[in-house]
XYZ file of N, CA and C in Angstrom:
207
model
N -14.110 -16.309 -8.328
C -14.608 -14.966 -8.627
C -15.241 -15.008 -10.029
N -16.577 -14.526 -9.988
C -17.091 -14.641 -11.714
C -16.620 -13.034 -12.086
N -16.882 -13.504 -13.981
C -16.705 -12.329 -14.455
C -17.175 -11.094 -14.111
N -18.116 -10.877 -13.737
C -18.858 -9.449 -13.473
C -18.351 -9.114 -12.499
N -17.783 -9.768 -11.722
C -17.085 -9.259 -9.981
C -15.185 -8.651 -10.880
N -15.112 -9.741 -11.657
C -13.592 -9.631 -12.127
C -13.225 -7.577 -12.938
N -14.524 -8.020 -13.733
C -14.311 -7.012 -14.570
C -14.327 -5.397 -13.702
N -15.529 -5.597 -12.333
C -15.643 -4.665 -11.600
C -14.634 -4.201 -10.793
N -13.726 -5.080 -10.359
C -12.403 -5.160 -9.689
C -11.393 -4.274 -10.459
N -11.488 -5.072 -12.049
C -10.488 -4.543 -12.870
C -10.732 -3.241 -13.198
N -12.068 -2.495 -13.073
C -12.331 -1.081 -13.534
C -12.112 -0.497 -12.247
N -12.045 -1.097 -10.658
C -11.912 -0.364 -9.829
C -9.879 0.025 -9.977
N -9.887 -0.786 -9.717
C -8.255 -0.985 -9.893
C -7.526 -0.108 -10.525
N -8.361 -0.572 -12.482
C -7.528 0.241 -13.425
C -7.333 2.361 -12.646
N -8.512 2.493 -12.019
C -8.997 4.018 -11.836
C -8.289 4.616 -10.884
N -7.320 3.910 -10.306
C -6.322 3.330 -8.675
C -5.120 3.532 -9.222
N -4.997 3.031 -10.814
C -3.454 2.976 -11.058
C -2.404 3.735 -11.716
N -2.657 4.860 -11.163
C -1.937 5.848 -11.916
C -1.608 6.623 -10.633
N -0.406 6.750 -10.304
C 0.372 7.651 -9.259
C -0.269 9.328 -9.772
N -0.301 9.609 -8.661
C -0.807 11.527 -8.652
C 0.480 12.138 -8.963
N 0.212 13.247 -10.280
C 1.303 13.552 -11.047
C 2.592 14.539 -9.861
N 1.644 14.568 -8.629
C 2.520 15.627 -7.714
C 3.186 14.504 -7.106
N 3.083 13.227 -6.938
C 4.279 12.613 -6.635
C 5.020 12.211 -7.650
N 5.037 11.886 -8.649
C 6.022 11.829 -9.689
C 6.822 12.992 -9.721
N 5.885 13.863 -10.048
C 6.934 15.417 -10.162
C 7.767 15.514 -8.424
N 7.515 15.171 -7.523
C 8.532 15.085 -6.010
C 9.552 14.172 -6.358
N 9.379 12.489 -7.382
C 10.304 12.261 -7.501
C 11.273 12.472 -8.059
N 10.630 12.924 -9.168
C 11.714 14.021 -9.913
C 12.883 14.568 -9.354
N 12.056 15.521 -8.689
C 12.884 16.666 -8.041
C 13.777 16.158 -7.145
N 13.222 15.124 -6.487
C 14.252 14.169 -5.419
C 14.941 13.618 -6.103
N 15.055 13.144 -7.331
C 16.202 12.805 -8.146
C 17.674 13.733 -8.192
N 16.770 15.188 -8.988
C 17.951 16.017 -9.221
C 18.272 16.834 -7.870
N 17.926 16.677 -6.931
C 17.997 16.941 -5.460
C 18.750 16.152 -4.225
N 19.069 15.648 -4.831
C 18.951 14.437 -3.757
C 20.310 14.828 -2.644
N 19.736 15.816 -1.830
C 21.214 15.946 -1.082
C 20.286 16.500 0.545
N 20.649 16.303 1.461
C 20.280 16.587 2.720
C 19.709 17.876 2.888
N 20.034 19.243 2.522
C 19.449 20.546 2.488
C 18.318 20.413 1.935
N 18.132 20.307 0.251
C 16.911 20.365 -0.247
C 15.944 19.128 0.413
N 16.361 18.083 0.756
C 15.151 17.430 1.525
C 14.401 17.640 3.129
N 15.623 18.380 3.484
C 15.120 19.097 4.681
C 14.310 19.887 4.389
N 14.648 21.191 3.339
C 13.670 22.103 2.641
C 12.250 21.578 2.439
N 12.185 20.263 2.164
C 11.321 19.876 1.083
C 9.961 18.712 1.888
N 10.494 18.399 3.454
C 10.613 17.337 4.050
C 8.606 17.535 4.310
N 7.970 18.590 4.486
C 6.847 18.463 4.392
C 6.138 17.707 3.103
N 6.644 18.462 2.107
C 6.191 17.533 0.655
C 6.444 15.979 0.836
N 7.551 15.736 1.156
C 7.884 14.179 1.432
C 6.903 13.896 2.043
N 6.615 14.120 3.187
C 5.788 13.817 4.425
C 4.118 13.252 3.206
N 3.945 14.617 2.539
C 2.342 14.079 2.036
C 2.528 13.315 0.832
N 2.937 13.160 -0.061
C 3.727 12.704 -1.040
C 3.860 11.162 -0.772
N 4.481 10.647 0.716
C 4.462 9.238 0.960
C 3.324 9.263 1.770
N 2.224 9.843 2.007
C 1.030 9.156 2.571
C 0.391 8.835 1.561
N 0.582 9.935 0.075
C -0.527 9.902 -0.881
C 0.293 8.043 -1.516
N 1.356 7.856 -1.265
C 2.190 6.539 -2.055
C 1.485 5.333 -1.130
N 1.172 5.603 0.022
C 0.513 4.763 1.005
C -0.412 4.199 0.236
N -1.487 5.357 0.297
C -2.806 5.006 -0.065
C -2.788 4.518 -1.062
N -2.497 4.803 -1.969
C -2.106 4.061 -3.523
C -1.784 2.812 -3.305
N -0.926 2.675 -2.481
C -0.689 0.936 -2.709
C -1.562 0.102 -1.662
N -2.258 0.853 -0.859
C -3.241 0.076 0.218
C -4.236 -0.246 -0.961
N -4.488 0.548 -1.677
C -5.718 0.503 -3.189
C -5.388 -0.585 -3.237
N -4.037 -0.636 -4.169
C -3.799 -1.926 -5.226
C -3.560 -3.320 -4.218
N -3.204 -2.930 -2.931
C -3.144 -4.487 -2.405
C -4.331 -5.075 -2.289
N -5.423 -4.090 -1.399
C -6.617 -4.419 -1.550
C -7.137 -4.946 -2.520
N -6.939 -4.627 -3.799
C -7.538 -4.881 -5.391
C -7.461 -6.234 -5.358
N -5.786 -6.818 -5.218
C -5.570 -7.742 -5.485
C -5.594 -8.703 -4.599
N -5.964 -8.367 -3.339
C -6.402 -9.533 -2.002
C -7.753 -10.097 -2.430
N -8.414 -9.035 -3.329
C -10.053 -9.865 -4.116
C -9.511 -11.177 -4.385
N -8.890 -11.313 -5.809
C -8.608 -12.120 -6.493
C -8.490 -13.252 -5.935
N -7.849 -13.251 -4.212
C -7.342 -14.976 -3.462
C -9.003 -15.224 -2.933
N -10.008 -14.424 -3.248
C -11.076 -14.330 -2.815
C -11.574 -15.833 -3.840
């Protein structure tokens, strides 16, 4: 991989790597929550929350399947 592909990777990547602050703030709450009621309550948020955790890491695997390139 030459530099100009590397560096383009690394600016795609870097822009990829930061979790969306609404799943941090779910884990949060699933921290001080963490009991069967409130996640039942809550179980839609879960639901989008781990698709948005999906995609995020389909990003970064992708990113880094370049590199064996």
């Amino acid at each position: 991989i030459n530099s100009a592909k590397l560096k383009k990777l690394g600016q795609k990547i870097k822009s990829f790597m930061q979790l969306d602050q609404s799943t941090l703030d779910f884990l949060k709450d699933l921290k001080e929550n963490n009991n069967k009621e409130w996640f039942h309550a809550n179980r839609k948020r879960y639901d989008s929350e781990k698709e948005r955790f999906e995609k995020f890491c389909q990003i970064v695997l992708d990113g880094l399947a370049k590199f064996q390139d």
